[in-house]
Coordinates of C-alpha atoms in Angstrom, one line a residue:
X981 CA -19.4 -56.8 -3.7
X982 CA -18.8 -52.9 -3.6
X983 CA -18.0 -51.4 -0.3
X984 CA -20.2 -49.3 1.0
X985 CA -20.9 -47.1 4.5
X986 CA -23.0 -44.3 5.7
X987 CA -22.2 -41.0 6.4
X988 CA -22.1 -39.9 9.8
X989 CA -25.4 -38.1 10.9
X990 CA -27.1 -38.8 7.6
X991 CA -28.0 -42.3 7.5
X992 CA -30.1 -44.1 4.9
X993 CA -32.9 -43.4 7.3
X994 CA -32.6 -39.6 8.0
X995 CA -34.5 -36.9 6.5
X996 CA -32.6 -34.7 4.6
X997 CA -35.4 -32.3 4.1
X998 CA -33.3 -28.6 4.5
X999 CA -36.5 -27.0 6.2
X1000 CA -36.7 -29.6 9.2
X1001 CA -33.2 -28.3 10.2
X1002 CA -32.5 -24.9 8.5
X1003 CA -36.0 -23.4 9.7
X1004 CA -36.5 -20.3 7.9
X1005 CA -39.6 -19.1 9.5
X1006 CA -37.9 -19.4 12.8
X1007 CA -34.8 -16.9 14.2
X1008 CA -32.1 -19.5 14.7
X1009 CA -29.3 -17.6 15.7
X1010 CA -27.5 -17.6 19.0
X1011 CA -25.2 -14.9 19.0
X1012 CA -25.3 -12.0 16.5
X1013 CA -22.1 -9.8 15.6
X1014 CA -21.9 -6.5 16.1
X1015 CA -21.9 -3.8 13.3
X1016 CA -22.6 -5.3 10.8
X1017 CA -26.0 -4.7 9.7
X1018 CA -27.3 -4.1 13.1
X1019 CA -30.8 -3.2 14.0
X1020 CA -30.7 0.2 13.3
X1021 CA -29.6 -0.4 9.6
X1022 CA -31.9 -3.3 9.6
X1023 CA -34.7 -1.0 10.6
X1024 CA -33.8 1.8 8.2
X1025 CA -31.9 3.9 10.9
X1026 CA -28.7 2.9 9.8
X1027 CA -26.8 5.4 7.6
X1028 CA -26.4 4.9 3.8
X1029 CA -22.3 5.2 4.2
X1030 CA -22.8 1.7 6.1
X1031 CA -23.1 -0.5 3.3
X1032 CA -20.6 -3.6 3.2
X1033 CA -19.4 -3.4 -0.2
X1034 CA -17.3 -7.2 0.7
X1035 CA -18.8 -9.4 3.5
X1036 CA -16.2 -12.0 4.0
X1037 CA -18.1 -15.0 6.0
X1038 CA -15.1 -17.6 7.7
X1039 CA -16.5 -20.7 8.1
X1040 CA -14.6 -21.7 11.4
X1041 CA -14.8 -25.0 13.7
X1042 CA -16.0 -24.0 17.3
X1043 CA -13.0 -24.7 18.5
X1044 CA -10.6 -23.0 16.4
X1045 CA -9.9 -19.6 18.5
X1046 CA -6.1 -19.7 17.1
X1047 CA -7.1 -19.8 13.7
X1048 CA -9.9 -16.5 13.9
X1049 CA -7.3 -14.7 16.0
X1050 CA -4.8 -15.1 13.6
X1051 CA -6.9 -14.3 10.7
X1052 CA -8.3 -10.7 12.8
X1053 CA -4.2 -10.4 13.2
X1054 CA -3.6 -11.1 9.4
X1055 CA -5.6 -10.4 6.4
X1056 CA -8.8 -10.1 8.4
X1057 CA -7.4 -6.5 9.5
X1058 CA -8.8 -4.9 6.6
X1059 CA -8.5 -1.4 8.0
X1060 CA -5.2 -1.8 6.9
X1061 CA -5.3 -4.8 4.6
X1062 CA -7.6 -2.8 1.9
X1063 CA -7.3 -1.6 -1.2
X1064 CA -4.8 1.1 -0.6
X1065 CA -2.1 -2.1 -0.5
X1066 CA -3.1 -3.4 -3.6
X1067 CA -0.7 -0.5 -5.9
X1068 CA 1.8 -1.0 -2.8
X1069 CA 2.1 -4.8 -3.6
X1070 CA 2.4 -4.7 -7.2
X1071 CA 4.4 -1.2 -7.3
X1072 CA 7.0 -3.1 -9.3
X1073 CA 4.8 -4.4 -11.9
X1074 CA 3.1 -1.3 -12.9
X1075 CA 1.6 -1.0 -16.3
X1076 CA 1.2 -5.2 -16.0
X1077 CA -2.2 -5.3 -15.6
X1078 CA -5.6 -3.5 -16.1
X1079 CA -7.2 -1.0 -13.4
X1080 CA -11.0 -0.7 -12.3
X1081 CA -13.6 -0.2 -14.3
X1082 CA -16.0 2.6 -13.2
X1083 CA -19.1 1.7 -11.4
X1084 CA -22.0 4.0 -10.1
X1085 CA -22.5 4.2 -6.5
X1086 CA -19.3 2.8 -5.0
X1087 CA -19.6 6.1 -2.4
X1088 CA -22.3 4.1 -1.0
X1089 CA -19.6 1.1 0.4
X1090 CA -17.0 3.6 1.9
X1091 CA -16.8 5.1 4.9
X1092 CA -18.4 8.9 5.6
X1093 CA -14.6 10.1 6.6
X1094 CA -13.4 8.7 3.2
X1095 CA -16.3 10.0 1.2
X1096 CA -15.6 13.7 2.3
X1097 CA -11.9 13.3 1.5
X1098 CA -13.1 11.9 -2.3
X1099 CA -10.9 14.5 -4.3
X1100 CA -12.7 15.9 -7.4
X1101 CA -11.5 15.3 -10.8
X1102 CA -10.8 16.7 -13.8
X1103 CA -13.5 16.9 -16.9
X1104 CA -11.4 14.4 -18.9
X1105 CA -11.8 11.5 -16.8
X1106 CA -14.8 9.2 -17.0
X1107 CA -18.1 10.3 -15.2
X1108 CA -19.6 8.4 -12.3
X1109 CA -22.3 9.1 -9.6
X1110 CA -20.3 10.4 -6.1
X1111 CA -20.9 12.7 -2.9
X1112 CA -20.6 16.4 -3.7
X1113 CA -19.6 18.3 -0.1
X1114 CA -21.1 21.6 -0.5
X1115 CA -20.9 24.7 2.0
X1116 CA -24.0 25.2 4.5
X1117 CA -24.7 28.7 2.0
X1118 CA -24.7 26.7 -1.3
X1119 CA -26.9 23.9 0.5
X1120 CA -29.9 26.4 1.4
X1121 CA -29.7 27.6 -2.3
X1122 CA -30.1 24.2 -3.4
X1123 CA -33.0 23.1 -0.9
X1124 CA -34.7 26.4 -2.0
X1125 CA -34.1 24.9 -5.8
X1126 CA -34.9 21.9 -5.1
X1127 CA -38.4 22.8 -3.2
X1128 CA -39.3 24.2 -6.2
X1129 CA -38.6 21.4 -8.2
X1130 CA -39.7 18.3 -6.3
X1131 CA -39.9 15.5 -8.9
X1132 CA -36.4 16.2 -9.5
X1133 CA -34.8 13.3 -6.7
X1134 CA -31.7 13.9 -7.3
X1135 CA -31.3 16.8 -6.1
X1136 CA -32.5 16.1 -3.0
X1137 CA -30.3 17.2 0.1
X1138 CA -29.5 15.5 2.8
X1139 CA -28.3 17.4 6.1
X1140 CA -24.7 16.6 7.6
X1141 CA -24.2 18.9 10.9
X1142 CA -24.2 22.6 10.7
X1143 CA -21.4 23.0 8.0
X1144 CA -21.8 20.6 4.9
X1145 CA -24.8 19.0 3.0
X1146 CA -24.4 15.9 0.9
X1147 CA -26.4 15.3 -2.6
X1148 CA -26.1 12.9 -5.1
X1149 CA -24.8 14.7 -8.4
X1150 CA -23.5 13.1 -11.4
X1151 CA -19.8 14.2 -11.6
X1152 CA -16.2 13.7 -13.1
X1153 CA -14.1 11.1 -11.2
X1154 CA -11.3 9.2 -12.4
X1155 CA -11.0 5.6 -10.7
X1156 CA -7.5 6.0 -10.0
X1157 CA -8.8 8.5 -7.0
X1158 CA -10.0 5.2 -5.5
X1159 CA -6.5 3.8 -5.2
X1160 CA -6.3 5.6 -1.5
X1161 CA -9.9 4.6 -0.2
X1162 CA -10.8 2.1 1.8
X1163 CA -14.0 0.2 1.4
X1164 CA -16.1 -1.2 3.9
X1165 CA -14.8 -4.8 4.4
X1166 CA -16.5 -6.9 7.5
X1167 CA -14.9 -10.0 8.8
X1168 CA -17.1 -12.6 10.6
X1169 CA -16.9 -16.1 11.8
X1170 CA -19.3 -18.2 11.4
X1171 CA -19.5 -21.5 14.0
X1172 CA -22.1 -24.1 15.6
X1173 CA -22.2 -25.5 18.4
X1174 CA -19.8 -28.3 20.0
X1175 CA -21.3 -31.9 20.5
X1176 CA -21.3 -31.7 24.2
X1177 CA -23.1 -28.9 24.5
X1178 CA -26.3 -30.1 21.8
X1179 CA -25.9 -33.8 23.5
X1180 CA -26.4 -31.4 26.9
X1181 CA -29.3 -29.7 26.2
X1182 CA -31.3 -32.5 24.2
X1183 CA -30.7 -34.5 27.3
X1184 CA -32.0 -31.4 29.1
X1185 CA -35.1 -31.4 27.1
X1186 CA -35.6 -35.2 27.1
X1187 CA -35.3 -35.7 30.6
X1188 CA -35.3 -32.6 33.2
X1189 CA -35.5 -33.9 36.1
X1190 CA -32.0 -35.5 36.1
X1191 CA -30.2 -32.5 35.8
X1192 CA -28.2 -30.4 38.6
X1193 CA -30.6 -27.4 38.3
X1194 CA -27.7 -25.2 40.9
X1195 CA -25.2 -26.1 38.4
X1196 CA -27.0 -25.0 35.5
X1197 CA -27.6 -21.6 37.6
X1198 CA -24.1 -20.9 38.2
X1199 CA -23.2 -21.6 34.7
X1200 CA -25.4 -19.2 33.8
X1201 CA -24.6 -16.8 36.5
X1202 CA -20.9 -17.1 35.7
X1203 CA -21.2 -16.7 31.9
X1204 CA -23.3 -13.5 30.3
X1205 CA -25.1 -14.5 27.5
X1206 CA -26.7 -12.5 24.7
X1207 CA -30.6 -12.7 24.6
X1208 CA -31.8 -15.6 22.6
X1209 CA -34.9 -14.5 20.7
X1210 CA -36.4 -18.5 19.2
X1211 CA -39.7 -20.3 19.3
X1212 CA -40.0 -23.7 19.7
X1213 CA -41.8 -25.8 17.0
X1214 CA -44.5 -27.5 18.3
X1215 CA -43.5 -30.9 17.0
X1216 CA -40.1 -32.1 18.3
X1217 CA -38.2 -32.7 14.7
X1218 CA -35.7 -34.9 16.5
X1219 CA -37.1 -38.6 18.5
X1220 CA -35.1 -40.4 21.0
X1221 CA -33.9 -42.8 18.4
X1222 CA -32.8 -40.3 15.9
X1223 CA -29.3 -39.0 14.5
X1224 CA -28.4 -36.0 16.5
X1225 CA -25.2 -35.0 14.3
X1226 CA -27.1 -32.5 11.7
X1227 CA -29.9 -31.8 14.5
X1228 CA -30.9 -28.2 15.5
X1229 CA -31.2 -27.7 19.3
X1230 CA -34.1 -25.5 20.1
X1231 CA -34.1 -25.3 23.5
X1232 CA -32.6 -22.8 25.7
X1233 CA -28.7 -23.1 25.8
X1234 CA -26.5 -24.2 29.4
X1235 CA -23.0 -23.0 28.1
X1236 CA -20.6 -25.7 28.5
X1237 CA -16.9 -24.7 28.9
X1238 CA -16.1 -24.5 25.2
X1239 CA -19.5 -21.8 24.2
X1240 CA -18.6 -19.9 27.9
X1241 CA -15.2 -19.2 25.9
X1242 CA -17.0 -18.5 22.5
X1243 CA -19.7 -16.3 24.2
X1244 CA -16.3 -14.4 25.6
X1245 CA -14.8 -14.3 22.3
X1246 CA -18.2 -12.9 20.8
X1247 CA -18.6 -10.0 23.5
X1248 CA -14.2 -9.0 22.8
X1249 CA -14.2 -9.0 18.9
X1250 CA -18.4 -8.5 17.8
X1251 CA -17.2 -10.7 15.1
X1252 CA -19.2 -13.8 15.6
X1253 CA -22.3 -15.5 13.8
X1254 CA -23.2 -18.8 15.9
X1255 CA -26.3 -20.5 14.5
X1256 CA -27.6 -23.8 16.4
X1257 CA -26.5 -27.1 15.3
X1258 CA -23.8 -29.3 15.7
X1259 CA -20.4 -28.3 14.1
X1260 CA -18.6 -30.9 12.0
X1261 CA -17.3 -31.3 8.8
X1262 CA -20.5 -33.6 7.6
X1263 CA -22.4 -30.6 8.9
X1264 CA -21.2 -27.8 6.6
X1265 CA -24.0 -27.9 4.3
X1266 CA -26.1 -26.9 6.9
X1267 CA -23.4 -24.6 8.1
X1268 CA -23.4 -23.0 4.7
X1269 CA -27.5 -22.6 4.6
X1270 CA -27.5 -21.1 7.4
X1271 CA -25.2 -18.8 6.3
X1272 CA -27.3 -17.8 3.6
X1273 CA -30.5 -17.4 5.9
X1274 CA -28.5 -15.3 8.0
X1275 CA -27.3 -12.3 5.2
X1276 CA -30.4 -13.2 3.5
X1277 CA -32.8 -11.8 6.8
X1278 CA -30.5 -9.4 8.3
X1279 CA -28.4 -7.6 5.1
X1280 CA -30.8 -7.5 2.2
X1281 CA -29.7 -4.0 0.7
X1282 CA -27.0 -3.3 3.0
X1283 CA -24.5 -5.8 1.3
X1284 CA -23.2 -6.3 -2.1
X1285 CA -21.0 -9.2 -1.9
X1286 CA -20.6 -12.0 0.2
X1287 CA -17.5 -14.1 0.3
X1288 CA -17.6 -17.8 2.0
X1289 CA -14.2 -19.3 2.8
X1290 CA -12.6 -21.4 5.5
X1291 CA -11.0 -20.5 8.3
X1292 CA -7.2 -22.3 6.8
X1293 CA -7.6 -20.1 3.7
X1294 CA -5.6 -17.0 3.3
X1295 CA -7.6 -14.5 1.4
X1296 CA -5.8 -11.6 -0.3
X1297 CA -8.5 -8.7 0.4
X1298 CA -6.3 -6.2 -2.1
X1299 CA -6.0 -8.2 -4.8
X1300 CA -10.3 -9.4 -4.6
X1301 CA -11.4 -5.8 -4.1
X1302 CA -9.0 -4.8 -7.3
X1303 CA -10.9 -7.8 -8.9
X1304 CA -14.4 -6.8 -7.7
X1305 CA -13.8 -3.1 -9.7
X1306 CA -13.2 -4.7 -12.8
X1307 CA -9.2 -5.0 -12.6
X1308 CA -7.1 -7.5 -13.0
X1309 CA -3.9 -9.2 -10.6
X1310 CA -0.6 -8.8 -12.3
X1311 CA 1.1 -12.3 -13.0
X1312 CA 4.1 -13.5 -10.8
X1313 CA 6.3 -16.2 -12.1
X1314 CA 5.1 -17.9 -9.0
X1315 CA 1.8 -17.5 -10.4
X1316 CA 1.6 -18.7 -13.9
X1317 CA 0.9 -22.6 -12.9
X1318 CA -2.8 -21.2 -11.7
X1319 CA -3.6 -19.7 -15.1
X1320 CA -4.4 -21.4 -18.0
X1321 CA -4.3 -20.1 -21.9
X1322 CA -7.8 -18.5 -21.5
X1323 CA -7.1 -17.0 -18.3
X1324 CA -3.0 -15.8 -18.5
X1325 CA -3.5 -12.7 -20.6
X1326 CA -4.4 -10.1 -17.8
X1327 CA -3.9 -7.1 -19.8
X1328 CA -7.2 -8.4 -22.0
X1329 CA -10.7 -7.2 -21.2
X1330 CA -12.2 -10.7 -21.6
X1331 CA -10.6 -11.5 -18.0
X1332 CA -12.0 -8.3 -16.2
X1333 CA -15.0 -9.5 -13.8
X1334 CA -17.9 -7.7 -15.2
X1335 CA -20.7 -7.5 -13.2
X1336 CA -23.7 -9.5 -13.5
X1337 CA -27.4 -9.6 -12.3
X1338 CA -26.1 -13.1 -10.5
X1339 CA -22.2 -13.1 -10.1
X1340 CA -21.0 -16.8 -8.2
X1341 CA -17.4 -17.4 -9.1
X1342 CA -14.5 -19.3 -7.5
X1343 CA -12.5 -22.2 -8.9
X1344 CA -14.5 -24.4 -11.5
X1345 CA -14.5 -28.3 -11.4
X1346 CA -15.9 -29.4 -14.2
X1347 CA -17.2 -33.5 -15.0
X1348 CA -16.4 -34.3 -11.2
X1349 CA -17.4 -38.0 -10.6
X1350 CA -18.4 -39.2 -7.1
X1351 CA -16.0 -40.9 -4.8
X1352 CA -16.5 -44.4 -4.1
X1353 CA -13.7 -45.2 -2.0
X1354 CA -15.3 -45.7 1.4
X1355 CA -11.9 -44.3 3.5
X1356 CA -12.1 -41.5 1.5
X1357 CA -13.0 -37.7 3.2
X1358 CA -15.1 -37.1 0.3
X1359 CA -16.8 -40.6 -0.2
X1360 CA -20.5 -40.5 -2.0
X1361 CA -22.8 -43.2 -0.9
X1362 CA -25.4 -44.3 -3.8
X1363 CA -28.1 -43.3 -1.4
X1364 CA -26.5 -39.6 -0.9
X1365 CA -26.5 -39.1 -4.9
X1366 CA -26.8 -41.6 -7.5
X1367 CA -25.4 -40.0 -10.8
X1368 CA -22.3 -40.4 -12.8
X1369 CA -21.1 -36.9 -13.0
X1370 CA -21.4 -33.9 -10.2
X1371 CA -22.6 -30.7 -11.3
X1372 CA -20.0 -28.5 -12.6
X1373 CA -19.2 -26.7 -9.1
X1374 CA -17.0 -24.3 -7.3
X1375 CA -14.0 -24.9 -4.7
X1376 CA -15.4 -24.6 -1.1
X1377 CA -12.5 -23.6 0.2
X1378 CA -13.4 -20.0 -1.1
X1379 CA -16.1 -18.7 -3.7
X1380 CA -17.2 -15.1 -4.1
X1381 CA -20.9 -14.5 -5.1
X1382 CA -23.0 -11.0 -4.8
X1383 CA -26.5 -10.5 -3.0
X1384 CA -28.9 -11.3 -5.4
X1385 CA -27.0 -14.7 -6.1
X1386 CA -27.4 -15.7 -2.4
X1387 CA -30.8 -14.7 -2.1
X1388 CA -31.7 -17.3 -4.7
X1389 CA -29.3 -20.0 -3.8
X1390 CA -31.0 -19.8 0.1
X1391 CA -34.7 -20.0 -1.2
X1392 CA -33.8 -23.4 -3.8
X1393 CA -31.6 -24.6 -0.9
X1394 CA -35.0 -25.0 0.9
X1395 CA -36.8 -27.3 -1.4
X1396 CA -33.2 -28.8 -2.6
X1397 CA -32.5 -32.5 -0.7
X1398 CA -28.8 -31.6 1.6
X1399 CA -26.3 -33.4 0.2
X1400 CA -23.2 -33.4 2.9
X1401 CA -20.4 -32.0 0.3
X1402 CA -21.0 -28.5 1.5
X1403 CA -19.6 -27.1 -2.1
X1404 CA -21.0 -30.2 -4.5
X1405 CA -24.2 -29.5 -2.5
X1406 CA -24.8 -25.5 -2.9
X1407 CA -22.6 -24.5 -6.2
X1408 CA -23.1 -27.6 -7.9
X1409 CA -26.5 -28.8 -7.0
X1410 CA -28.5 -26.0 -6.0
X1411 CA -27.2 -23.9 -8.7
X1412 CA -27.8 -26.0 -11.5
X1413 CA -31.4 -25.9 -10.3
X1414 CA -31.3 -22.4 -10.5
X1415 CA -29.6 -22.2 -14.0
X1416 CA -26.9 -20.0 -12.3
X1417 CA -24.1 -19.6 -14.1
X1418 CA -20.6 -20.4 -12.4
X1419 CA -17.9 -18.2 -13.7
X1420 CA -14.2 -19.5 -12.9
X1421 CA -11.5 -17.7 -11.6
X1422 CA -7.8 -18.9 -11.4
X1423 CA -7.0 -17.1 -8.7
X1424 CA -9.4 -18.7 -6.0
X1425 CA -7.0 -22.0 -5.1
X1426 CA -8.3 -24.8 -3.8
X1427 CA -5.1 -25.9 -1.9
X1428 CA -1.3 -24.3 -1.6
X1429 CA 2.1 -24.2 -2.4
X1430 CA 5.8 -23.6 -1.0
X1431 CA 6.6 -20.6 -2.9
X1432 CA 5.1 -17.5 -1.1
X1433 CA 5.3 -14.9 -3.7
X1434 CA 2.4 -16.9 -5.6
X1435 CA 0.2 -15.5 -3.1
X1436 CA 1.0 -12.1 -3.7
X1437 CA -0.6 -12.7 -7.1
X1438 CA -3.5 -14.6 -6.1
X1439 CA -6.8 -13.6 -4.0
X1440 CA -6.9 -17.1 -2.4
X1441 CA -5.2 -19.8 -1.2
X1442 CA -5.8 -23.1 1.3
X1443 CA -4.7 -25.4 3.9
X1444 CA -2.3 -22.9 6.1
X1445 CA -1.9 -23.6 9.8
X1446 CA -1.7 -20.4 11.5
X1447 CA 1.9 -20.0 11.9
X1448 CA 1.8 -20.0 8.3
X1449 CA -0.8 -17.2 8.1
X1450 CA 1.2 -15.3 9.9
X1451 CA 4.5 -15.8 7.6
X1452 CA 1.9 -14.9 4.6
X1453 CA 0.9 -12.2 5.3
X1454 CA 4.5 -10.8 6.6
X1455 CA 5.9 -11.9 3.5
X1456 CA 3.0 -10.1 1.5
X1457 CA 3.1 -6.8 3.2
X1458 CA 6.6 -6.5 3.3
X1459 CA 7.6 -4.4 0.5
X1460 CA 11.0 -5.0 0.4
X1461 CA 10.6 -8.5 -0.6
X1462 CA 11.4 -8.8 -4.1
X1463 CA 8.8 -11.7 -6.1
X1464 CA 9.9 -11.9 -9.9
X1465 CA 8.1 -11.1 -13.1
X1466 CA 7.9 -13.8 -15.7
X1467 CA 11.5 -13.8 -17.7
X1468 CA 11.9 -11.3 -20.3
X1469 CA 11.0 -13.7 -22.9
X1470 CA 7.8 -14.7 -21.5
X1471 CA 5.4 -15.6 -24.2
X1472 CA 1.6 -17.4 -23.8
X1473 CA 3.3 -19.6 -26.9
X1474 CA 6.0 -20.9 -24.7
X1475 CA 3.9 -21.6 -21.9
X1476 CA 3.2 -25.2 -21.6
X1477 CA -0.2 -24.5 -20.1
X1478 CA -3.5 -26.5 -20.5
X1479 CA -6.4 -25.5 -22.0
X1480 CA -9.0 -25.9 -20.1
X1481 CA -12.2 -27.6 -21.3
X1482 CA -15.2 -25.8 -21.6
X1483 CA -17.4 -26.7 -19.1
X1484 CA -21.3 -27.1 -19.1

């Protein structure tokens, strides 16, 4: 007889329909960060030189406050961990690999103080559209010009103080003068909520009357809490007898200790994203979803592209950005086992990351079968998904995808049964639905090794406590650490690489 169990919070009996939990008509978040495509940008007020060009979205466990204070501490300070540090890391192997590519509009993800500092370049290097700064004088020439020529957009002029104007002009710029800028990179964490604290309230909305109301005042008294702006269906999604683990709480929260900390955290840092349901690791499918609804109703146009990863994965933000413009990573001896013969020659176009109407990339697993074992973390009941082969599907751990992707990855995930494998579910699943292409990238690793100069050559890598975070990124940034080349007599013949099959 073959073993078999449940999954915790999805029993044979619960409804996996994504819309009774992910609600999309409804505003489901509890806290909102800060800056990061805030009301005024949301309502148009926001200033074009606020565009995220990189939204990197940490899934983190409620609990984990080491883990998102290291990672602000780390690679999550991309003021300084930006694309400046990418020639700085690889100063030794210059010539090893190829730079960016030249894309229009890439003014529009920088900051306004890096934008005016853009130095002009000569006529031989390659045109792109940037900012001109022109002098107050040559401005009122230009708006008288331009008044006289009003189909002409762009020309148009837009106002900065009483000494420059800004227009859009087709110019010379080389894309080595982006080497020194720093794009605009957010950070954020996004969490549920703890078990005690849904348990709490859905006893709170099931039976009133048996609660200390003084004790829920003082809680509240004690702890400020960002408005909560949520309607309450009408029909409770969620009986008495039900599973409560993927449940959404809509009722109005009583902050145990554990949110009273998070809610502290939020109001420090601005860095937080806390949408309502309960956080565990059968739960990340929703945690994903939500996710997407999130960027999907609050940064439409304001981002271009969204990074999901975990809050144990150390994420090289020099090397992805270099990626992102079209370059490529130079390879590190400590490198090569990620590559394989389609992927190790970095110096070829073929492995530049060319940008696509849909871009969803990470690390590709291809013919995947379900796990059977029922001890297993990633066990597959028959009744969860019945098919011999997964989807071909991406790494969860960390996968990169741009705005348009998400958009339609959120709207299929609606109508798309949840499957509790947060990255079988979303990349393999609901992707294949969408006949979204999955583009694999070597350097997004699902897991990690001993030899730290591997990450200095790789965008991403997983399982690392904190302390070893920290040690990362020391070892990364410190420039006087030496991490070797391949030998002299490296050749892709004497490689004893696979070849990767081909997938689907």
């Amino acid at each position: 007889m073959v073993a078999f169990r449940t999954i915790a919070g999805w029993s044979v009996n619960t409804s996996r329909l994504t819309i009774n939990y992910v609600l999309p008509a409804e505003n489901t978040t509890i806290i909102d960060p800060l800056n990061i495509c805030s009301t005024e940008e949301r309502s148009g007020d926001g200033s074009e030189d606020e565009k995220v060009f990189l939204l990197i979205v940490v899934c983190s466990s409620a609990k984990n406050f080491e883990a998102r204070q290291t990672i602000r501490e780390t690679w999550g300070n991309v003021s300084e961990f930006n694309y400046p540090q990418f020639v700085r890391l690889h100063a030794r192997l210059k010539g090893e690999y190829l730079g960016p590519r030249t894309f229009k509009h890439l003014q529009d993800y920088m900051k306004k103080s890096v934008i005016e500092n853009l130095p002009m370049a000569t006529e031989d290097d390659q045109q792109v559209t940037e900012l001109h700064i022109v002098s107050k004088t040559e401005s009122s020439k230009m708006q008288n010009h331009t008044s006289q020529q009003s189909t002409d957009k762009s020309s148009q002029i837009k106002a900065d103080g009483d000494t420059t104007a800004q227009i859009p002009t087709t110019t010379t710029v080389a894309p080595s003068l982006w080497e020194n800028q720093n794009f605009n990179v957010k950070v954020v964490f996004l969490l549920g909520q703890s078990e005690s604290e849904y348990v709490h309230q859905r006893s709170k909305s099931l039976h009133p009357s048996s609660l200390d109301q003084t004790t829920t005042t003082q809680a509240q008294q004690e702890v400020p809490t960002r408005p909560v702006d949520r309607r309450t269906p009408s029909v409770s999604l969620f009986p008495p007898e039900g599973d409560v683990d993927p449940a959404f709480n809509v009722r109005e929260a009583e902050l145990d200790e554990l949110q009273a900390r998070i809610v502290n955290e939020s109001e420090i840092y601005g860095d937080i994203i806390q949408e309502s349901f309960i956080d565990s690791y059968n739960n990340l499918t929703l945690k994903t979803i939500m996710m997407l609804k999130w960027v999907t109703n609050n940064c439409d146009g304001r981002v271009k592209y969204i990074m999901k990863c975990d809050d144990d994965t150390f994420v090289n933000v020099p090397n992805l950005l270099h990626v992102l413009l079209g370059g490529t990573v130079p390879v590190y001896k400590a490198s090569i086992p990620f590559y394989d013969k389609n992927t190790i020659d970095v110096k070829s176009a073929k492995n530049r990351l060319t940008e696509v109407k849909r871009l969803l990339t990470g690390f590709l697993f291809c013919e995947a079968k379900p796990i059977v074992d029922t001890s297993s973390k990633w066990y597959s009941p028959n009744y969860m998904y019945n098919k011999e082969f997964y989807p071909d599907y991406l790494s969860g751990t960390a996968y990169l995808m741009n705005l348009n992707a998400a958009k339609l990855l959120y709207r299929t995930s609606l109508t798309t049964p949840i499957f509790h494998l947060e990255d079988v579910y979303l990349t393999g699943i609901v992707a294949d639905r969408t006949k979204l292409r999955r583009y694999h990238h070597p350097l997004f690793f699902y897991s990690t090794i001993k030899d730290l100069c591997s990450l200095r050559g790789m965008i991403s890598q997983h399982q690392l406590q904190p302390n070893e975070l920290r040690n990362a990124y020391d070892f990364i940034t410190n420039q006087t650490i030496v991490c070797s080349a391949p030998d002299r007599n490296f050749t892709m013949a004497k490689m004893k690489l696979q070849q990767r099959k081909k997938c689907h």
